[in-house]
């Protein structure tokens, strides 16, 4: 499988830090965080399969295959790293930490849930009609559906967050339709709860108090199910606390990275 598009910044004096973004976005969403962390860490930001400047491989559509593409991208660059994933990128990070734990030293998960949809044994999930509407609109309206999704996740200092997300798409490119569809299928069908006991590294779980895409209760339940996890909730933040509340977010992340 071909390597994914990635960018490397920083000296790496305090180790390597890998960043995985969320659905429909690209690595430009991390620019502010990269500037803050690069003086101490070697930061590796990756475009997920079919997002930004990474190609979409129709032979690698399963969650396991996509996680393997991330692993193959990192293999020539680093042997031990901290892995930070946001939203859909957080699910990929969980996949990697459970299936290929040798390289992962620590895990930071932002707005991440092991199971996206609500179910009788998972009350903190997102109601199924919300995802069904997004799938329908993606097929019928394309980019407009993505734009409305960005507005939904930009609650909490919405103007600032929305501007940064749109700038990332404008300067670095959006996601392929196949990648968008595959990402929504993963959210519809995925359930990582059985894999959580295999994640043996220290984990920081960060949620936004006002997140309506992945509710804080889901992130709390994720932290409770992991063997070694610490949960933090950012007051006033929604789905992208690293963009809406960068000072509070960075304080929590730095405390975890230097612990």
mmCIF file of N, CA and C in Angstrom, residues 38-153:
data_model
loop_
_atom_site.group_PDB
_atom_site.id
_atom_site.type_symbol
_atom_site.label_atom_id
_atom_site.label_comp_id
_atom_site.label_asym_id
_atom_site.label_seq_id
_atom_site.Cartn_x
_atom_site.Cartn_y
_atom_site.Cartn_z
ATOM 1 N N UNK A 38 6.054 21.981 18.059
ATOM 2 C CA UNK A 38 7.267 21.682 17.294
ATOM 3 C C UNK A 38 8.569 22.095 17.978
ATOM 4 N N UNK A 39 8.597 23.128 18.826
ATOM 5 C CA UNK A 39 9.861 23.438 19.497
ATOM 6 C C UNK A 39 10.374 22.308 20.401
ATOM 7 N N UNK A 40 9.490 21.417 20.841
ATOM 8 C CA UNK A 40 9.917 20.346 21.741
ATOM 9 C C UNK A 40 9.752 18.954 21.143
ATOM 10 N N UNK A 41 8.812 18.779 20.239
ATOM 11 C CA UNK A 41 8.515 17.462 19.688
ATOM 12 C C UNK A 41 8.765 17.447 18.180
ATOM 13 N N UNK A 42 9.011 16.266 17.653
ATOM 14 C CA UNK A 42 8.932 16.087 16.206
ATOM 15 C C UNK A 42 7.491 15.694 15.909
ATOM 16 N N UNK A 43 6.782 16.557 15.219
ATOM 17 C CA UNK A 43 5.352 16.382 14.993
ATOM 18 C C UNK A 43 5.140 15.865 13.569
ATOM 19 N N UNK A 44 4.420 14.738 13.465
ATOM 20 C CA UNK A 44 4.124 14.119 12.174
ATOM 21 C C UNK A 44 2.609 14.191 11.970
ATOM 22 N N UNK A 45 2.174 15.044 11.059
ATOM 23 C CA UNK A 45 0.750 15.180 10.748
ATOM 24 C C UNK A 45 0.450 14.425 9.467
ATOM 25 N N UNK A 46 -0.614 13.637 9.469
ATOM 26 C CA UNK A 46 -0.942 12.748 8.350
ATOM 27 C C UNK A 46 -2.320 13.087 7.793
ATOM 28 N N UNK A 47 -2.435 13.109 6.478
ATOM 29 C CA UNK A 47 -3.751 13.143 5.825
ATOM 30 C C UNK A 47 -4.312 11.721 5.805
ATOM 31 N N UNK A 48 -5.484 11.507 6.353
ATOM 32 C CA UNK A 48 -6.101 10.180 6.344
ATOM 33 C C UNK A 48 -6.371 9.731 4.909
ATOM 34 N N UNK A 49 -6.562 8.435 4.673
ATOM 35 C CA UNK A 49 -6.797 7.935 3.310
ATOM 36 C C UNK A 49 -7.946 8.680 2.611
ATOM 37 N N UNK A 50 -7.662 9.189 1.427
ATOM 38 C CA UNK A 50 -8.684 9.887 0.650
ATOM 39 C C UNK A 50 -8.975 11.291 1.110
ATOM 40 N N UNK A 51 -8.243 11.809 2.082
ATOM 41 C CA UNK A 51 -8.438 13.163 2.601
ATOM 42 C C UNK A 51 -7.238 14.028 2.225
ATOM 43 N N UNK A 52 -7.487 15.318 2.014
ATOM 44 C CA UNK A 52 -6.389 16.215 1.703
ATOM 45 C C UNK A 52 -5.627 15.750 0.479
ATOM 46 N N UNK A 53 -4.332 15.481 0.654
ATOM 47 C CA UNK A 53 -3.481 15.082 -0.465
ATOM 48 C C UNK A 53 -3.137 13.595 -0.439
ATOM 49 N N UNK A 54 -3.787 12.827 0.421
ATOM 50 C CA UNK A 54 -3.592 11.371 0.412
ATOM 51 C C UNK A 54 -4.535 10.736 -0.602
ATOM 52 N N UNK A 55 -4.033 9.749 -1.329
ATOM 53 C CA UNK A 55 -4.873 9.086 -2.316
ATOM 54 C C UNK A 55 -5.859 8.136 -1.635
ATOM 55 N N UNK A 56 -6.865 7.745 -2.396
ATOM 56 C CA UNK A 56 -7.842 6.759 -1.925
ATOM 57 C C UNK A 56 -7.560 5.447 -2.630
ATOM 58 N N UNK A 57 -7.254 4.424 -1.862
ATOM 59 C CA UNK A 57 -6.938 3.108 -2.413
ATOM 60 C C UNK A 57 -8.173 2.215 -2.290
ATOM 61 N N UNK A 58 -8.835 1.854 -3.394
ATOM 62 C CA UNK A 58 -10.053 1.030 -3.306
ATOM 63 C C UNK A 58 -9.787 -0.373 -2.788
ATOM 64 N N UNK A 59 -8.505 -0.769 -2.708
ATOM 65 C CA UNK A 59 -8.180 -2.083 -2.151
ATOM 66 C C UNK A 59 -8.044 -2.035 -0.634
ATOM 67 N N UNK A 60 -8.090 -0.842 -0.057
ATOM 68 C CA UNK A 60 -7.857 -0.679 1.384
ATOM 69 C C UNK A 60 -8.989 0.118 2.007
ATOM 70 N N UNK A 61 -10.182 -0.451 1.981
ATOM 71 C CA UNK A 61 -11.356 0.285 2.446
ATOM 72 C C UNK A 61 -11.780 -0.105 3.859
ATOM 73 N N UNK A 62 -11.323 -1.237 4.366
ATOM 74 C CA UNK A 62 -11.738 -1.664 5.704
ATOM 75 C C UNK A 62 -11.020 -0.823 6.756
ATOM 76 N N UNK A 63 -11.570 -0.714 7.962
ATOM 77 C CA UNK A 63 -10.867 0.012 9.028
ATOM 78 C C UNK A 63 -9.473 -0.529 9.300
ATOM 79 N N UNK A 64 -9.314 -1.870 9.265
ATOM 80 C CA UNK A 64 -7.998 -2.451 9.514
ATOM 81 C C UNK A 64 -7.003 -2.052 8.428
ATOM 82 N N UNK A 65 -7.443 -2.047 7.165
ATOM 83 C CA UNK A 65 -6.556 -1.677 6.070
ATOM 84 C C UNK A 65 -6.160 -0.208 6.150
ATOM 85 N N UNK A 66 -7.083 0.646 6.551
ATOM 86 C CA UNK A 66 -6.755 2.057 6.653
ATOM 87 C C UNK A 66 -5.793 2.317 7.808
ATOM 88 N N UNK A 67 -5.985 1.616 8.918
ATOM 89 C CA UNK A 67 -5.028 1.726 10.020
ATOM 90 C C UNK A 67 -3.653 1.229 9.586
ATOM 91 N N UNK A 68 -3.614 0.178 8.766
ATOM 92 C CA UNK A 68 -2.339 -0.347 8.287
ATOM 93 C C UNK A 68 -1.635 0.668 7.394
ATOM 94 N N UNK A 69 -2.388 1.426 6.610
ATOM 95 C CA UNK A 69 -1.766 2.465 5.782
ATOM 96 C C UNK A 69 -1.104 3.536 6.652
ATOM 97 N N UNK A 70 -1.746 3.878 7.762
ATOM 98 C CA UNK A 70 -1.116 4.819 8.699
ATOM 99 C C UNK A 70 0.176 4.217 9.246
ATOM 100 N N UNK A 71 0.120 2.946 9.643
ATOM 101 C CA UNK A 71 1.304 2.265 10.172
ATOM 102 C C UNK A 71 2.425 2.234 9.134
ATOM 103 N N UNK A 72 2.102 1.905 7.897
ATOM 104 C CA UNK A 72 3.118 1.837 6.851
ATOM 105 C C UNK A 72 3.723 3.212 6.559
ATOM 106 N N UNK A 73 2.945 4.262 6.735
ATOM 107 C CA UNK A 73 3.459 5.617 6.565
ATOM 108 C C UNK A 73 4.459 5.964 7.662
ATOM 109 N N UNK A 74 4.167 5.521 8.886
ATOM 110 C CA UNK A 74 5.012 5.862 10.025
ATOM 111 C C UNK A 74 6.267 4.999 10.118
ATOM 112 N N UNK A 75 6.219 3.795 9.585
ATOM 113 C CA UNK A 75 7.316 2.846 9.774
ATOM 114 C C UNK A 75 8.688 3.405 9.386
ATOM 115 N N UNK A 76 8.840 4.112 8.258
ATOM 116 C CA UNK A 76 10.173 4.649 7.927
ATOM 117 C C UNK A 76 10.547 5.893 8.737
ATOM 118 N N UNK A 77 9.582 6.461 9.472
ATOM 119 C CA UNK A 77 9.806 7.749 10.128
ATOM 120 C C UNK A 77 10.122 7.624 11.613
ATOM 121 N N UNK A 78 9.502 6.681 12.298
ATOM 122 C CA UNK A 78 9.615 6.618 13.752
ATOM 123 C C UNK A 78 9.320 5.210 14.243
ATOM 124 N N UNK A 79 9.931 4.858 15.366
ATOM 125 C CA UNK A 79 9.685 3.558 15.978
ATOM 126 C C UNK A 79 8.820 3.661 17.227
ATOM 127 N N UNK A 80 8.903 4.785 17.950
ATOM 128 C CA UNK A 80 8.113 4.989 19.162
ATOM 129 C C UNK A 80 7.532 6.387 19.129
ATOM 130 N N UNK A 81 6.253 6.512 19.404
ATOM 131 C CA UNK A 81 5.608 7.809 19.266
ATOM 132 C C UNK A 81 4.358 7.883 20.142
ATOM 133 N N UNK A 82 3.967 9.126 20.427
ATOM 134 C CA UNK A 82 2.664 9.398 21.019
ATOM 135 C C UNK A 82 1.684 9.634 19.884
ATOM 136 N N UNK A 83 0.513 9.048 19.981
ATOM 137 C CA UNK A 83 -0.473 9.110 18.909
ATOM 138 C C UNK A 83 -1.669 9.935 19.387
ATOM 139 N N UNK A 84 -1.990 10.982 18.636
ATOM 140 C CA UNK A 84 -3.109 11.853 18.970
ATOM 141 C C UNK A 84 -4.132 11.788 17.841
ATOM 142 N N UNK A 85 -5.367 11.416 18.167
ATOM 143 C CA UNK A 85 -6.421 11.312 17.170
ATOM 144 C C UNK A 85 -7.641 12.103 17.564
ATOM 145 N N UNK A 86 -8.261 12.732 16.566
ATOM 146 C CA UNK A 86 -9.458 13.544 16.793
ATOM 147 C C UNK A 86 -10.630 12.920 16.044
ATOM 148 N N UNK A 87 -11.716 12.625 16.748
ATOM 149 C CA UNK A 87 -12.959 12.155 16.154
ATOM 150 C C UNK A 87 -12.719 10.859 15.375
ATOM 151 N N UNK A 88 -12.925 10.841 14.057
ATOM 152 C CA UNK A 88 -12.649 9.635 13.274
ATOM 153 C C UNK A 88 -11.174 9.233 13.395
ATOM 154 N N UNK A 89 -10.284 10.206 13.449
ATOM 155 C CA UNK A 89 -8.870 9.924 13.658
ATOM 156 C C UNK A 89 -8.609 9.268 15.002
ATOM 157 N N UNK A 90 -9.454 9.557 15.992
ATOM 158 C CA UNK A 90 -9.328 8.893 17.284
ATOM 159 C C UNK A 90 -9.660 7.417 17.201
ATOM 160 N N UNK A 91 -10.641 7.068 16.356
ATOM 161 C CA UNK A 91 -10.940 5.650 16.177
ATOM 162 C C UNK A 91 -9.788 4.930 15.484
ATOM 163 N N UNK A 92 -9.177 5.570 14.496
ATOM 164 C CA UNK A 92 -7.993 4.985 13.864
ATOM 165 C C UNK A 92 -6.861 4.817 14.878
ATOM 166 N N UNK A 93 -6.702 5.802 15.767
ATOM 167 C CA UNK A 93 -5.658 5.717 16.783
ATOM 168 C C UNK A 93 -5.918 4.544 17.727
ATOM 169 N N UNK A 94 -7.169 4.326 18.104
ATOM 170 C CA UNK A 94 -7.510 3.173 18.937
ATOM 171 C C UNK A 94 -7.206 1.861 18.222
ATOM 172 N N UNK A 95 -7.533 1.797 16.947
ATOM 173 C CA UNK A 95 -7.214 0.605 16.145
ATOM 174 C C UNK A 95 -5.718 0.293 16.200
ATOM 175 N N UNK A 96 -4.903 1.318 15.983
ATOM 176 C CA UNK A 96 -3.458 1.125 15.961
ATOM 177 C C UNK A 96 -2.931 0.721 17.333
ATOM 178 N N UNK A 97 -3.410 1.372 18.386
ATOM 179 C CA UNK A 97 -2.914 1.079 19.725
ATOM 180 C C UNK A 97 -3.288 -0.324 20.166
ATOM 181 N N UNK A 98 -4.444 -0.837 19.706
ATOM 182 C CA UNK A 98 -4.876 -2.183 20.091
ATOM 183 C C UNK A 98 -4.200 -3.259 19.255
ATOM 184 N N UNK A 99 -4.070 -3.012 17.942
ATOM 185 C CA UNK A 99 -3.580 -4.060 17.042
ATOM 186 C C UNK A 99 -2.067 -4.042 16.865
ATOM 187 N N UNK A 100 -1.455 -2.853 16.936
ATOM 188 C CA UNK A 100 -0.008 -2.717 16.702
ATOM 189 C C UNK A 100 0.597 -1.877 17.826
ATOM 190 N N UNK A 101 0.607 -2.402 19.040
ATOM 191 C CA UNK A 101 0.964 -1.581 20.200
ATOM 192 C C UNK A 101 2.441 -1.281 20.350
ATOM 193 N N UNK A 102 3.313 -1.971 19.621
ATOM 194 C CA UNK A 102 4.750 -1.836 19.875
ATOM 195 C C UNK A 102 5.249 -0.406 19.705
ATOM 196 N N UNK A 103 4.675 0.340 18.767
ATOM 197 C CA UNK A 103 5.187 1.678 18.504
ATOM 198 C C UNK A 103 4.545 2.775 19.322
ATOM 199 N N UNK A 104 3.388 2.506 19.935
ATOM 200 C CA UNK A 104 2.618 3.569 20.586
ATOM 201 C C UNK A 104 3.020 3.669 22.064
ATOM 202 N N UNK A 105 3.563 4.820 22.457
ATOM 203 C CA UNK A 105 3.950 5.048 23.849
ATOM 204 C C UNK A 105 2.797 5.595 24.682
ATOM 205 N N UNK A 106 2.058 6.521 24.107
ATOM 206 C CA UNK A 106 0.914 7.151 24.771
ATOM 207 C C UNK A 106 -0.141 7.470 23.730
ATOM 208 N N UNK A 107 -1.339 7.710 24.212
ATOM 209 C CA UNK A 107 -2.472 7.936 23.316
ATOM 210 C C UNK A 107 -3.272 9.129 23.833
ATOM 211 N N UNK A 108 -3.538 10.087 22.951
ATOM 212 C CA UNK A 108 -4.415 11.217 23.276
ATOM 213 C C UNK A 108 -5.594 11.187 22.311
ATOM 214 N N UNK A 109 -6.798 11.151 22.859
ATOM 215 C CA UNK A 109 -8.011 11.009 22.058
ATOM 216 C C UNK A 109 -8.909 12.213 22.285
ATOM 217 N N UNK A 110 -9.229 12.924 21.209
ATOM 218 C CA UNK A 110 -10.060 14.122 21.283
ATOM 219 C C UNK A 110 -11.415 13.823 20.667
ATOM 220 N N UNK A 111 -12.490 14.090 21.414
ATOM 221 C CA UNK A 111 -13.845 13.888 20.892
ATOM 222 C C UNK A 111 -13.970 12.523 20.222
ATOM 223 N N UNK A 112 -13.596 11.487 20.954
ATOM 224 C CA UNK A 112 -13.549 10.135 20.401
ATOM 225 C C UNK A 112 -14.503 9.228 21.155
ATOM 226 N N UNK A 113 -15.131 8.318 20.420
ATOM 227 C CA UNK A 113 -16.021 7.323 21.008
ATOM 228 C C UNK A 113 -15.713 5.959 20.417
ATOM 229 N N UNK A 114 -15.822 4.884 21.202
ATOM 230 C CA UNK A 114 -15.595 3.555 20.625
ATOM 231 C C UNK A 114 -16.763 3.079 19.773
ATOM 232 N N UNK A 115 -17.951 3.672 19.980
ATOM 233 C CA UNK A 115 -19.141 3.315 19.197
ATOM 234 C C UNK A 115 -19.929 4.589 18.957
ATOM 235 N N UNK A 116 -20.109 4.955 17.697
ATOM 236 C CA UNK A 116 -20.710 6.244 17.385
ATOM 237 C C UNK A 116 -22.220 6.247 17.613
ATOM 238 N N UNK A 117 -22.906 5.212 17.158
ATOM 239 C CA UNK A 117 -24.362 5.220 17.202
ATOM 240 C C UNK A 117 -24.912 4.741 18.549
ATOM 241 N N UNK A 118 -26.017 5.306 18.918
ATOM 242 C CA UNK A 118 -26.715 4.898 20.123
ATOM 243 C C UNK A 118 -27.279 3.489 19.953
ATOM 244 N N UNK A 119 -27.270 2.700 21.041
ATOM 245 C CA UNK A 119 -27.778 1.329 21.017
ATOM 246 C C UNK A 119 -28.330 1.004 22.407
ATOM 247 N N UNK A 120 -29.105 -0.079 22.529
ATOM 248 C CA UNK A 120 -29.652 -0.416 23.853
ATOM 249 C C UNK A 120 -28.586 -0.547 24.938
ATOM 250 N N UNK A 121 -27.401 -1.020 24.584
ATOM 251 C CA UNK A 121 -26.322 -1.154 25.564
ATOM 252 C C UNK A 121 -25.280 -0.046 25.435
ATOM 253 N N UNK A 122 -25.645 1.034 24.726
ATOM 254 C CA UNK A 122 -24.742 2.175 24.559
ATOM 255 C C UNK A 122 -25.586 3.438 24.434
ATOM 256 N N UNK A 123 -26.091 3.893 25.572
ATOM 257 C CA UNK A 123 -27.038 5.004 25.597
ATOM 258 C C UNK A 123 -26.397 6.352 25.290
ATOM 259 N N UNK A 124 -25.087 6.429 25.390
ATOM 260 C CA UNK A 124 -24.417 7.717 25.199
ATOM 261 C C UNK A 124 -24.020 7.961 23.744
ATOM 262 N N UNK A 125 -24.458 7.098 22.826
ATOM 263 C CA UNK A 125 -24.143 7.284 21.420
ATOM 264 C C UNK A 125 -25.014 8.341 20.762
ATOM 265 N N UNK A 126 -24.717 8.605 19.486
ATOM 266 C CA UNK A 126 -25.465 9.574 18.698
ATOM 267 C C UNK A 126 -26.716 8.907 18.114
ATOM 268 N N UNK A 127 -27.867 9.565 18.156
ATOM 269 C CA UNK A 127 -29.073 8.962 17.582
ATOM 270 C C UNK A 127 -28.884 8.594 16.107
ATOM 271 N N UNK A 128 -29.393 7.433 15.719
ATOM 272 C CA UNK A 128 -29.213 6.930 14.357
ATOM 273 C C UNK A 128 -29.765 7.882 13.285
ATOM 274 N N UNK A 129 -30.902 8.563 13.490
ATOM 275 C CA UNK A 129 -31.410 9.456 12.435
ATOM 276 C C UNK A 129 -30.437 10.564 12.031
ATOM 277 N N UNK A 130 -29.625 11.056 12.975
ATOM 278 C CA UNK A 130 -28.679 12.117 12.627
ATOM 279 C C UNK A 130 -27.681 11.629 11.587
ATOM 280 N N UNK A 131 -27.151 10.421 11.789
ATOM 281 C CA UNK A 131 -26.196 9.876 10.816
ATOM 282 C C UNK A 131 -26.896 9.557 9.502
ATOM 283 N N UNK A 132 -28.116 9.028 9.567
ATOM 284 C CA UNK A 132 -28.850 8.696 8.351
ATOM 285 C C UNK A 132 -29.090 9.949 7.502
ATOM 286 N N UNK A 133 -29.416 11.068 8.144
ATOM 287 C CA UNK A 133 -29.624 12.318 7.411
ATOM 288 C C UNK A 133 -28.326 12.780 6.750
ATOM 289 N N UNK A 134 -27.209 12.631 7.463
ATOM 290 C CA UNK A 134 -25.933 13.046 6.891
ATOM 291 C C UNK A 134 -25.562 12.184 5.691
ATOM 292 N N UNK A 135 -25.792 10.879 5.774
ATOM 293 C CA UNK A 135 -25.512 9.984 4.647
ATOM 294 C C UNK A 135 -26.360 10.374 3.446
ATOM 295 N N UNK A 136 -27.650 10.608 3.678
ATOM 296 C CA UNK A 136 -28.555 10.976 2.587
ATOM 297 C C UNK A 136 -28.120 12.291 1.944
ATOM 298 N N UNK A 137 -27.784 13.281 2.767
ATOM 299 C CA UNK A 137 -27.404 14.582 2.226
ATOM 300 C C UNK A 137 -26.057 14.513 1.508
ATOM 301 N N UNK A 138 -25.167 13.665 1.989
ATOM 302 C CA UNK A 138 -23.874 13.527 1.314
ATOM 303 C C UNK A 138 -24.069 13.031 -0.111
ATOM 304 N N UNK A 139 -24.989 12.078 -0.303
ATOM 305 C CA UNK A 139 -25.239 11.542 -1.642
ATOM 306 C C UNK A 139 -26.010 12.525 -2.521
ATOM 307 N N UNK A 140 -26.865 13.333 -1.904
ATOM 308 C CA UNK A 140 -27.716 14.210 -2.709
ATOM 309 C C UNK A 140 -27.154 15.617 -2.883
ATOM 310 N N UNK A 141 -26.360 16.086 -1.896
ATOM 311 C CA UNK A 141 -25.900 17.474 -1.933
ATOM 312 C C UNK A 141 -24.388 17.629 -1.914
ATOM 313 N N UNK A 142 -23.654 16.576 -1.620
ATOM 314 C CA UNK A 142 -22.198 16.617 -1.681
ATOM 315 C C UNK A 142 -21.573 17.627 -0.745
ATOM 316 N N UNK A 143 -20.868 18.627 -1.327
ATOM 317 C CA UNK A 143 -20.078 19.566 -0.539
ATOM 318 C C UNK A 143 -20.922 20.383 0.426
ATOM 319 N N UNK A 144 -22.166 20.637 0.078
ATOM 320 C CA UNK A 144 -23.010 21.413 0.989
ATOM 321 C C UNK A 144 -23.265 20.648 2.280
ATOM 322 N N UNK A 145 -23.404 19.328 2.193
ATOM 323 C CA UNK A 145 -23.596 18.518 3.388
ATOM 324 C C UNK A 145 -22.367 18.587 4.284
ATOM 325 N N UNK A 146 -21.176 18.560 3.668
ATOM 326 C CA UNK A 146 -19.941 18.669 4.447
ATOM 327 C C UNK A 146 -19.856 20.039 5.108
ATOM 328 N N UNK A 147 -20.219 21.082 4.376
ATOM 329 C CA UNK A 147 -20.174 22.433 4.925
ATOM 330 C C UNK A 147 -21.102 22.567 6.135
ATOM 331 N N UNK A 148 -22.303 22.005 6.044
ATOM 332 C CA UNK A 148 -23.237 22.065 7.174
ATOM 333 C C UNK A 148 -22.728 21.246 8.357
ATOM 334 N N UNK A 149 -22.041 20.132 8.064
ATOM 335 C CA UNK A 149 -21.443 19.333 9.138
ATOM 336 C C UNK A 149 -20.369 20.144 9.867
ATOM 337 N N UNK A 150 -19.566 20.882 9.133
ATOM 338 C CA UNK A 150 -18.543 21.716 9.765
ATOM 339 C C UNK A 150 -19.174 22.769 10.661
ATOM 340 N N UNK A 151 -20.295 23.323 10.236
ATOM 341 C CA UNK A 151 -20.988 24.301 11.075
ATOM 342 C C UNK A 151 -21.489 23.651 12.359
ATOM 343 N N UNK A 152 -21.931 22.399 12.273
ATOM 344 C CA UNK A 152 -22.418 21.695 13.457
ATOM 345 C C UNK A 152 -21.296 21.450 14.451
ATOM 346 N N UNK A 153 -20.126 21.076 13.986
ATOM 347 C CA UNK A 153 -19.040 20.776 14.915
ATOM 348 C C UNK A 153 -18.338 22.027 15.416
#
